[in-house]
Coordinates of C-alpha atoms in Angstrom, one line a residue:
M1 CA 14.9 28.9 9.7
D2 CA 18.4 27.4 9.7
K3 CA 17.4 23.8 9.3
R4 CA 17.1 21.1 6.6
F5 CA 14.4 18.6 5.8
N6 CA 14.6 17.2 2.3
L7 CA 11.4 15.4 1.2
I8 CA 13.4 13.1 -1.1
D9 CA 15.5 11.7 1.8
E10 CA 13.4 12.2 5.0
P11 CA 10.3 10.0 5.9
W12 CA 7.1 12.1 5.7
L13 CA 4.7 10.5 3.3
P14 CA 2.1 8.4 5.1
V15 CA 1.9 4.9 3.5
A16 CA -0.5 2.1 4.6
D17 CA 1.3 -0.7 6.6
K18 CA 4.6 1.2 6.5
G19 CA 4.2 4.5 8.3
R20 CA 6.2 7.4 7.0
V21 CA 8.4 7.0 3.9
S22 CA 10.5 9.4 1.8
L23 CA 9.8 10.3 -1.8
R24 CA 12.8 8.2 -2.8
Q25 CA 11.4 5.2 -1.0
V26 CA 7.9 5.4 -2.5
F27 CA 9.5 5.2 -6.0
A28 CA 12.1 2.6 -5.0
D29 CA 9.9 0.2 -3.0
A30 CA 7.2 -1.6 -5.0
D31 CA 5.8 -2.8 -1.7
C32 CA 4.3 0.6 -0.8
R33 CA 0.7 -0.5 -1.2
A34 CA -1.3 2.7 -0.8
L35 CA -1.1 6.2 0.6
G36 CA -2.4 6.8 4.1
G37 CA -3.9 9.8 5.9
N38 CA -7.4 11.3 5.6
P39 CA -9.1 11.5 2.1
V40 CA -7.9 15.1 1.5
E41 CA -4.3 14.1 2.3
K42 CA -4.5 11.1 0.1
I43 CA -5.7 13.0 -3.0
A44 CA -3.3 16.0 -2.4
L45 CA -0.3 13.7 -2.0
M46 CA -1.3 11.5 -4.9
K47 CA -1.5 14.7 -7.1
L48 CA 2.0 15.7 -5.9
L49 CA 3.4 12.2 -6.9
L50 CA 1.5 12.5 -10.2
A51 CA 3.1 15.9 -10.8
I52 CA 6.5 14.4 -10.2
A53 CA 5.6 11.6 -12.6
Q54 CA 4.3 13.9 -15.3
A55 CA 7.4 16.1 -15.0
A56 CA 9.7 13.1 -15.2
A57 CA 8.2 10.9 -17.8
T58 CA 5.0 12.1 -19.6
P59 CA 4.6 9.6 -22.5
D60 CA 3.6 10.8 -25.9
D61 CA 0.8 8.3 -26.5
E62 CA -0.6 5.0 -25.3
T63 CA 2.1 2.9 -27.0
V64 CA 4.8 4.7 -25.1
W65 CA 2.8 4.6 -21.9
R66 CA 2.4 0.8 -22.1
A67 CA 6.1 0.3 -22.9
L68 CA 7.0 2.5 -19.9
G69 CA 5.3 0.3 -17.3
A70 CA 5.1 1.0 -13.6
Q71 CA 8.7 0.0 -13.0
G72 CA 10.0 2.1 -15.8
L73 CA 8.0 5.1 -14.5
A74 CA 9.5 4.6 -11.0
E75 CA 13.0 4.5 -12.4
K76 CA 12.5 7.7 -14.4
C77 CA 11.1 9.5 -11.3
L78 CA 14.1 8.5 -9.2
A79 CA 16.4 9.9 -11.8
Y80 CA 14.3 13.1 -11.9
L81 CA 14.4 13.5 -8.1
D82 CA 18.2 13.2 -8.2
Q83 CA 18.3 15.9 -10.8
W84 CA 16.1 18.3 -8.8
H85 CA 17.2 17.2 -5.3
D86 CA 17.9 20.7 -4.0
R87 CA 14.4 21.9 -4.9
F88 CA 12.7 19.5 -2.5
D89 CA 14.0 21.0 0.8
L90 CA 11.3 22.2 3.1
Y91 CA 13.5 25.0 4.3
G92 CA 16.5 26.9 3.0
D93 CA 16.9 29.6 0.3
I94 CA 14.5 27.9 -2.1
P95 CA 11.9 26.3 0.2
F96 CA 9.7 23.7 -1.5
L97 CA 6.4 25.2 -2.8
Q98 CA 6.9 28.3 -0.7
M99 CA 7.3 32.0 -1.3
P100 CA 10.0 33.7 0.8
A101 CA 8.4 37.0 0.1
M102 CA 5.5 35.9 2.2
A103 CA 7.5 36.7 5.3
A104 CA 5.7 40.0 5.2
A105 CA 2.3 38.3 5.8
E106 CA 0.9 37.6 9.3
I107 CA 1.8 34.3 10.9
K108 CA -1.1 31.9 11.5
S109 CA -1.0 28.8 13.7
F110 CA -0.9 25.6 11.8
G111 CA -4.3 24.6 13.3
T112 CA -5.8 27.6 11.7
V113 CA -5.6 25.9 8.3
L114 CA -6.6 22.4 9.4
P115 CA -10.4 21.9 9.0
H116 CA -10.5 19.2 11.7
V117 CA -8.7 21.3 14.4
A118 CA -10.7 23.7 16.7
T119 CA -9.1 27.1 17.0
G120 CA -10.2 30.5 18.2
N121 CA -13.5 30.3 20.1
T122 CA -14.5 27.0 18.4
T123 CA -15.8 24.4 20.9
V124 CA -13.5 21.3 21.3
L125 CA -15.6 18.2 21.2
N126 CA -12.9 15.5 21.2
G127 CA -9.1 15.1 21.5
G128 CA -8.6 15.0 17.7
Q129 CA -9.7 18.6 17.5
V130 CA -7.0 19.9 19.9
E131 CA -4.2 21.8 18.2
R132 CA -0.8 20.1 18.6
V133 CA 2.8 20.7 17.8
L134 CA 3.5 19.5 14.2
S135 CA 6.6 17.7 13.2
D136 CA 8.5 18.5 9.9
A137 CA 6.7 15.6 8.3
D138 CA 3.3 16.9 9.4
R139 CA 4.2 20.4 8.1
A140 CA 5.1 19.0 4.7
V141 CA 1.8 17.2 4.4
L142 CA -0.1 20.3 5.5
L143 CA 1.8 22.4 3.0
V144 CA 0.9 20.1 0.1
C145 CA -2.7 20.1 1.1
Q146 CA -2.9 23.9 1.1
M147 CA -1.9 24.1 -2.5
G148 CA -5.3 22.9 -3.7
F149 CA -7.5 22.2 -0.7
A150 CA -7.3 25.5 1.2
L151 CA -10.6 26.6 2.6
G152 CA -11.9 30.0 1.8
G153 CA -12.2 32.7 4.5
K154 CA -10.6 35.6 6.3
K155 CA -7.6 33.6 7.6
T156 CA -5.5 34.7 4.6
D157 CA -3.5 37.9 4.9
N158 CA -4.4 39.4 1.6
K159 CA -2.7 42.7 2.4
V160 CA 0.4 41.2 0.9
V161 CA 0.3 41.4 -2.9
L162 CA 3.4 40.3 -4.9
T163 CA 2.3 41.2 -8.4
P164 CA 2.2 45.0 -8.8
G165 CA -1.2 46.3 -9.7
Y166 CA -2.9 42.9 -9.1
Q167 CA -6.5 43.5 -7.9
G168 CA -7.6 39.9 -7.3
K169 CA -7.0 40.1 -3.5
A170 CA -9.0 43.3 -3.0
N171 CA -12.7 43.8 -2.7
E172 CA -14.8 46.5 -4.4
K173 CA -13.7 49.0 -1.8
G174 CA -10.1 48.3 -2.4
K175 CA -9.6 46.6 1.0
P176 CA -8.1 43.1 1.3
S177 CA -10.7 40.5 0.3
T178 CA -11.7 37.2 1.8
G179 CA -9.6 34.3 0.6
K180 CA -11.2 32.2 -2.2
P181 CA -11.6 28.4 -1.7
G182 CA -9.0 26.2 -3.3
P183 CA -9.9 24.9 -6.8
A184 CA -9.9 21.3 -5.4
V185 CA -12.6 22.3 -2.9
A186 CA -14.8 24.9 -4.6
H187 CA -18.1 25.8 -2.9
M188 CA -19.1 22.6 -1.0
G189 CA -16.2 20.1 -1.5
L190 CA -15.6 18.5 -4.9
L191 CA -15.6 14.7 -5.2
H192 CA -12.2 13.4 -6.5
N193 CA -11.7 10.1 -8.3
L194 CA -8.6 8.1 -9.2
L195 CA -7.6 4.7 -10.2
Q196 CA -5.8 2.6 -7.6
G197 CA -3.6 -0.3 -8.4
E198 CA -2.0 -2.9 -6.2
S199 CA 0.9 -0.5 -5.3
V200 CA 1.5 3.2 -5.3
Q201 CA 3.8 2.8 -8.3
Q202 CA 1.1 1.0 -10.3
S203 CA -1.5 3.6 -9.2
L204 CA 0.8 6.4 -10.6
W205 CA 1.3 4.5 -13.8
L206 CA -2.4 3.9 -14.3
N207 CA -3.2 7.6 -13.7
L208 CA -0.4 9.0 -15.8
L209 CA -1.8 11.1 -18.6
T210 CA -0.2 11.1 -22.1
R211 CA 0.4 14.2 -24.1
E212 CA -2.1 12.9 -26.6
Q213 CA -4.8 12.6 -24.0
V214 CA -4.1 16.1 -22.6
E215 CA -4.3 17.6 -26.1
Q216 CA -7.5 15.7 -26.9
S217 CA -9.2 16.9 -23.7
Q218 CA -8.8 20.5 -24.9
R219 CA -8.9 21.6 -21.3
F220 CA -5.3 22.7 -20.8
P221 CA -4.2 25.3 -23.3
A222 CA -0.6 25.3 -21.9
G223 CA -0.4 21.5 -22.1
I224 CA 1.5 19.6 -19.4
G225 CA 3.2 22.7 -18.1
V226 CA 6.3 23.1 -15.8
A227 CA 6.4 21.8 -12.3
P228 CA 6.3 24.7 -9.8
W229 CA 9.4 23.5 -7.9
Q230 CA 11.3 23.9 -11.2
Q231 CA 10.0 27.5 -11.6
M232 CA 8.0 29.1 -8.9
P233 CA 5.9 32.2 -9.8
A234 CA 7.1 35.6 -8.5
G235 CA 3.5 36.7 -7.8
E236 CA -0.2 36.1 -8.2
D237 CA -0.4 37.0 -11.9
D238 CA 3.0 36.9 -13.6
A239 CA 3.8 34.9 -16.7
V240 CA 4.6 31.7 -14.7
A241 CA 1.3 32.0 -12.7
R242 CA -0.7 32.4 -15.9
D243 CA 1.0 29.3 -17.4
L244 CA 0.0 27.3 -14.3
K245 CA -3.6 28.5 -14.7
N246 CA -3.7 26.9 -18.2
S247 CA -1.7 23.7 -17.6
L248 CA -2.2 20.2 -16.2
M249 CA 0.6 20.9 -13.7
G250 CA -1.3 23.9 -12.4
R251 CA -4.3 21.6 -11.6
L252 CA -2.2 19.0 -9.9
L253 CA -0.5 21.7 -7.8
P254 CA -2.6 24.9 -8.1
L255 CA -0.6 27.1 -5.6
C256 CA -3.8 28.6 -4.5
R257 CA -2.1 29.7 -1.3
F258 CA 1.3 31.4 -1.0
C259 CA 2.9 30.0 2.1
L260 CA 6.1 30.3 4.1
L261 CA 6.8 27.9 7.0
A262 CA 8.0 29.5 10.3
E263 CA 8.9 27.8 13.6
E264 CA 5.7 29.0 15.3
G265 CA 3.3 28.8 12.3
L266 CA 2.6 29.7 8.7
H267 CA 2.8 32.9 6.8
Y268 CA -0.3 32.6 4.7
S269 CA -1.9 34.6 1.8
E270 CA -4.0 33.9 -1.2
G271 CA -2.0 32.7 -4.2
I272 CA -3.0 32.0 -7.8
A273 CA -6.7 32.4 -8.5
H274 CA -7.6 29.5 -10.8
P275 CA -10.8 29.4 -12.8
N276 CA -13.4 27.0 -11.5
Y277 CA -15.6 24.3 -13.2
K278 CA -18.3 26.8 -14.2
E279 CA -15.6 28.7 -16.2
G280 CA -14.5 25.6 -18.0
M281 CA -11.5 24.5 -15.9
W282 CA -11.4 21.8 -13.3
D283 CA -9.1 19.1 -12.0
P284 CA -8.8 15.9 -14.1
T285 CA -9.9 14.0 -11.0
V286 CA -13.3 15.9 -10.8
A287 CA -16.5 14.8 -12.5
V288 CA -18.4 17.5 -14.3
N289 CA -21.6 17.4 -16.4
Q290 CA -21.5 19.9 -19.3
S291 CA -24.8 19.0 -20.9
G292 CA -26.9 21.7 -19.2
K293 CA -26.9 25.5 -19.3
E294 CA -24.4 25.5 -16.5
N295 CA -21.7 23.0 -15.7
K296 CA -22.6 20.8 -12.7
A297 CA -20.0 19.0 -10.6
L298 CA -20.2 15.9 -8.3
W299 CA -19.9 17.0 -4.7
V300 CA -18.9 15.2 -1.6
N301 CA -22.0 14.1 0.3
P302 CA -21.6 12.3 3.6
E303 CA -25.2 11.0 3.4
K304 CA -24.6 9.5 -0.1
R305 CA -21.4 7.6 -0.1
P306 CA -19.2 7.8 -3.2
W307 CA -19.9 4.1 -4.2
R308 CA -23.5 5.2 -5.0
E309 CA -22.1 7.5 -7.7
L310 CA -20.3 4.7 -9.6
T311 CA -22.8 4.5 -12.5
A312 CA -22.5 8.3 -13.0
L313 CA -18.7 8.1 -12.9
L314 CA -18.6 5.2 -15.4
G315 CA -21.3 6.6 -17.7
F316 CA -18.7 6.7 -20.5
L317 CA -19.0 2.9 -20.7
A318 CA -22.6 3.2 -21.9
Q319 CA -22.4 3.6 -25.6
R320 CA -25.9 5.0 -25.7
Q321 CA -25.1 7.7 -23.2
A322 CA -23.9 10.8 -25.0
T323 CA -24.1 13.2 -22.1
G324 CA -23.5 12.9 -18.4
F325 CA -20.7 13.4 -15.8
E326 CA -17.2 13.2 -17.2
C327 CA -14.0 12.6 -15.2
L328 CA -10.9 12.8 -17.4
Q329 CA -8.9 10.7 -15.0
L330 CA -11.3 7.8 -15.2
A331 CA -12.2 8.2 -18.9
A332 CA -8.5 8.2 -19.8
G333 CA -7.5 5.4 -17.5
V334 CA -10.3 2.8 -17.0
E335 CA -10.2 1.2 -20.5
R336 CA -6.4 1.0 -20.6
A337 CA -6.3 -0.4 -17.0
C338 CA -8.7 -3.1 -18.1
A339 CA -6.3 -4.1 -20.8
S340 CA -3.2 -3.8 -18.6
V341 CA -3.9 -5.3 -15.2
T342 CA -6.1 -8.0 -13.8
S343 CA -7.9 -5.9 -11.3
F344 CA -7.9 -2.3 -10.1
A345 CA -9.9 0.0 -7.9
I346 CA -11.8 3.2 -8.4
W347 CA -11.0 5.5 -5.4
S348 CA -13.3 8.4 -4.7
G349 CA -13.2 10.8 -1.8
G350 CA -13.0 14.4 -0.5
L351 CA -14.3 16.7 2.3
R352 CA -17.7 18.3 2.5
V353 CA -17.6 21.8 3.8
S354 CA -20.1 24.6 4.7
S355 CA -20.0 28.3 4.0
N356 CA -21.2 31.3 5.8
A357 CA -20.4 35.0 5.0
G358 CA -17.4 33.9 2.9
E359 CA -16.0 31.6 5.6
Q360 CA -15.6 27.9 4.8
Y361 CA -15.5 25.3 7.6
A362 CA -16.4 21.7 8.4
S363 CA -19.4 21.7 10.7
G364 CA -22.5 19.6 11.6
T365 CA -22.8 16.7 9.2
D366 CA -19.8 17.8 7.1
D367 CA -17.1 15.1 7.0
F368 CA -14.4 13.3 5.1
V369 CA -15.7 10.5 2.8
E370 CA -14.0 7.9 0.7
S371 CA -14.8 4.7 -1.1
V372 CA -12.5 2.1 -2.7
I373 CA -14.3 -0.1 -5.3
W374 CA -12.4 -3.0 -6.9
V375 CA -13.3 -4.1 -10.4
H376 CA -12.1 -6.9 -12.7
G377 CA -10.8 -5.4 -15.9
E378 CA -12.1 -8.3 -18.1
A379 CA -15.6 -7.8 -16.8
L380 CA -16.0 -4.1 -17.6
N381 CA -18.2 -3.9 -20.7
Q382 CA -21.6 -2.7 -21.8
L383 CA -23.5 -5.7 -20.5
W384 CA -21.8 -5.4 -17.0
F385 CA -22.6 -1.7 -16.9
D386 CA -26.2 -2.2 -17.9
Q387 CA -26.6 -4.8 -15.2
L388 CA -25.0 -2.5 -12.6
Q389 CA -27.4 0.3 -13.6
A390 CA -30.4 -2.0 -13.3
E391 CA -29.3 -3.2 -9.8
M392 CA -28.7 0.4 -8.6
T393 CA -32.0 1.6 -10.0
A394 CA -33.7 -1.3 -8.1
L395 CA -31.9 -0.3 -4.9
D396 CA -33.0 3.3 -5.3
E397 CA -36.6 2.1 -5.6
L398 CA -36.2 0.1 -2.5
A399 CA -34.9 3.1 -0.6
K400 CA -37.8 5.3 -1.9
G401 CA -40.3 2.6 -0.9
L402 CA -38.8 2.4 2.6
Y403 CA -39.1 6.1 3.0
G404 CA -42.7 6.1 2.0
R405 CA -43.5 3.1 4.3
V406 CA -41.9 4.8 7.3
M407 CA -43.8 8.0 6.5
G408 CA -47.0 6.1 6.2
Y409 CA -46.4 4.4 9.6
F410 CA -46.0 7.8 11.4
N411 CA -48.8 9.4 9.4
A412 CA -51.2 6.7 10.6
Q413 CA -50.4 7.9 14.1
L414 CA -50.7 11.6 13.3
V415 CA -46.9 12.1 13.9
D416 CA -44.4 13.8 11.7
G417 CA -41.9 11.1 10.7
G418 CA -39.9 12.9 8.1
D419 CA -36.6 12.9 10.0
L420 CA -37.0 9.3 11.0
A421 CA -37.9 8.2 7.5
A422 CA -34.7 9.9 6.2
Q423 CA -32.6 8.1 9.0
A424 CA -34.2 4.8 8.0
G425 CA -33.0 5.4 4.4
Q426 CA -29.5 6.2 5.6
L427 CA -29.4 3.0 7.6
F428 CA -30.5 1.0 4.6
W429 CA -27.7 2.4 2.4
Q430 CA -25.2 1.8 5.2
L431 CA -26.2 -1.9 5.4
C432 CA -26.1 -2.2 1.6
E433 CA -22.5 -0.8 1.5
R434 CA -21.1 -4.0 3.0
D435 CA -22.4 -6.1 0.1
F436 CA -21.8 -3.6 -2.7
Q437 CA -18.4 -5.1 -3.7
R438 CA -20.0 -8.5 -4.0
L439 CA -22.8 -7.0 -6.2
L440 CA -20.1 -5.6 -8.5
D441 CA -18.4 -8.9 -8.7
H442 CA -21.7 -10.6 -9.9
C443 CA -22.9 -8.1 -12.5
E444 CA -21.4 -10.4 -15.1
Q445 CA -23.4 -12.8 -17.3
G446 CA -23.9 -16.4 -16.4
E447 CA -26.1 -18.7 -14.3
A448 CA -23.7 -18.6 -11.3
H449 CA -23.7 -14.8 -11.3
L450 CA -27.5 -14.7 -11.7
E451 CA -28.0 -16.9 -8.7
A452 CA -25.6 -14.8 -6.6
R453 CA -27.6 -11.7 -7.6
R454 CA -30.8 -13.4 -6.5
Q455 CA -29.3 -14.1 -3.1
L456 CA -28.1 -10.5 -2.8
R457 CA -31.6 -9.2 -3.6
R458 CA -33.0 -11.3 -0.8
R459 CA -30.3 -9.8 1.5
F460 CA -31.1 -6.2 0.3
A461 CA -34.8 -6.8 0.9
G462 CA -33.9 -8.0 4.4
Y463 CA -32.1 -4.7 5.0
V464 CA -35.2 -2.8 4.1
Q465 CA -37.2 -4.8 6.7
Q466 CA -34.4 -4.3 9.3
A467 CA -34.4 -0.5 8.8
Y468 CA -38.2 -0.4 8.9
D469 CA -38.3 -2.4 12.2
R470 CA -35.6 -0.2 13.7
Y471 CA -37.5 3.0 13.2
C472 CA -41.1 1.7 13.4
P473 CA -41.7 0.0 16.8
K474 CA -44.7 -2.2 17.4
D475 CA -44.9 -2.1 21.2
T476 CA -48.5 -0.9 21.5
A477 CA -51.6 -2.0 19.7
R478 CA -51.8 1.2 17.8
Q479 CA -48.2 0.9 16.7
L480 CA -48.7 -2.8 15.8
D481 CA -51.6 -1.9 13.6
A482 CA -49.7 0.8 11.7
W483 CA -46.6 -1.4 11.5
A484 CA -48.6 -4.2 9.9
R485 CA -50.5 -2.0 7.4
C486 CA -47.3 -0.1 6.2
R487 CA -44.9 -3.1 6.3
P488 CA -42.8 -3.1 3.1
N489 CA -43.7 -5.6 0.4
H490 CA -40.7 -6.9 -1.7
G491 CA -42.5 -9.3 -3.9
K492 CA -42.0 -7.3 -7.2
Y493 CA -38.3 -6.7 -6.4
L494 CA -37.6 -10.4 -5.6
Q495 CA -39.6 -11.7 -8.6
Q496 CA -37.8 -9.5 -11.1
E497 CA -35.1 -11.3 -13.1
A498 CA -31.9 -10.3 -11.3

């Protein structure tokens, strides 16, 4: 296409309270508070900004990182963008993160690759699912998301193979295979975690990995790597592609899809096939437990909001805990954030997906999820973590007790209450979510915090009763009898030392 849209100069990045901004503005304006968009767009765009930051100013160690600061990082990124200005054009001879050779692939409509848009014979349930014309800014966001969050399925035109002799896009019969899910999604939708500061610039600085941290992680044999806009691969398995598979840069921008924007849609084929978490490679934002026979990852679960996974994500704070889930981004950043800023947030989010016959899609209860949990750096220590674990364990016991009580209520009436008991538990956790930030703030030691936790326990106990009453009516004499006999008893929970 004979047009220009340079991402450094044109507004396209969604930013909270500001609308669309350019790459130059996000690094020049310290008032850009946080990225906007849905959770997948937020993590994909943050990874792009981190890739720019790592390419522009990867510090050697913590001392250099601390001296750099958020402002110093932003200045280096601006200088870097000026140096590589021509490589950030969405169109032209060297289109950003695109493969001109993909012109041979079929053109798909943009809605085809958007999980929330209904295409083909899919039923349209609301206006948000209707495919619409995308602006250049929307196309840029879509393109960045496809690099790691592409869904698996038959939408990729895998007849086009750029590396001679490459068999990764063919099945056992030699025919084009189904496209593999992006490494940031995997089978069901991986949960991603980042540190969030008071501005986008501070968030980038807090999440910036040092060369020392990358080497100590022993996860990226090729180290930081080279940004793909500086050197794009010529095919699925050439030397550049193999370096991306083994570098940090290749996990920030995996290029799992080879794309080429057209006026009417997207030329679309499978790109670099990255190893997954079971093979020992995963994004630094993903939490994986390596203590068992097989690696296990934390998945997005719309029925279990990310804030409920906080004790698993921060397990490294427990000195007695030798094994558990490990997230490189949090393990490398939380302690230094505690020493560098007054407060920061742990952002977690992603998209849950389903699979059927190799096709991935969002359906039924699948949804985007995200949580933002603010913590005070000076409070994060072993005692704080132990208290948080105790409170979360107690809440889990409340939820299990509620489930049993609702089941008992319906069993007394010879009715199957399994679904309603599960719904009661979900309502309980939804009610608890509104007070979770306050609970975090009062997991510190001291009489004032102890009294605040006691008040919160009375509130959480009230939520159990509220959920029980919602799903266990007492309109008839038989219902009233079952309601009274199965009513939750919170005496032990309230008498425990909070």
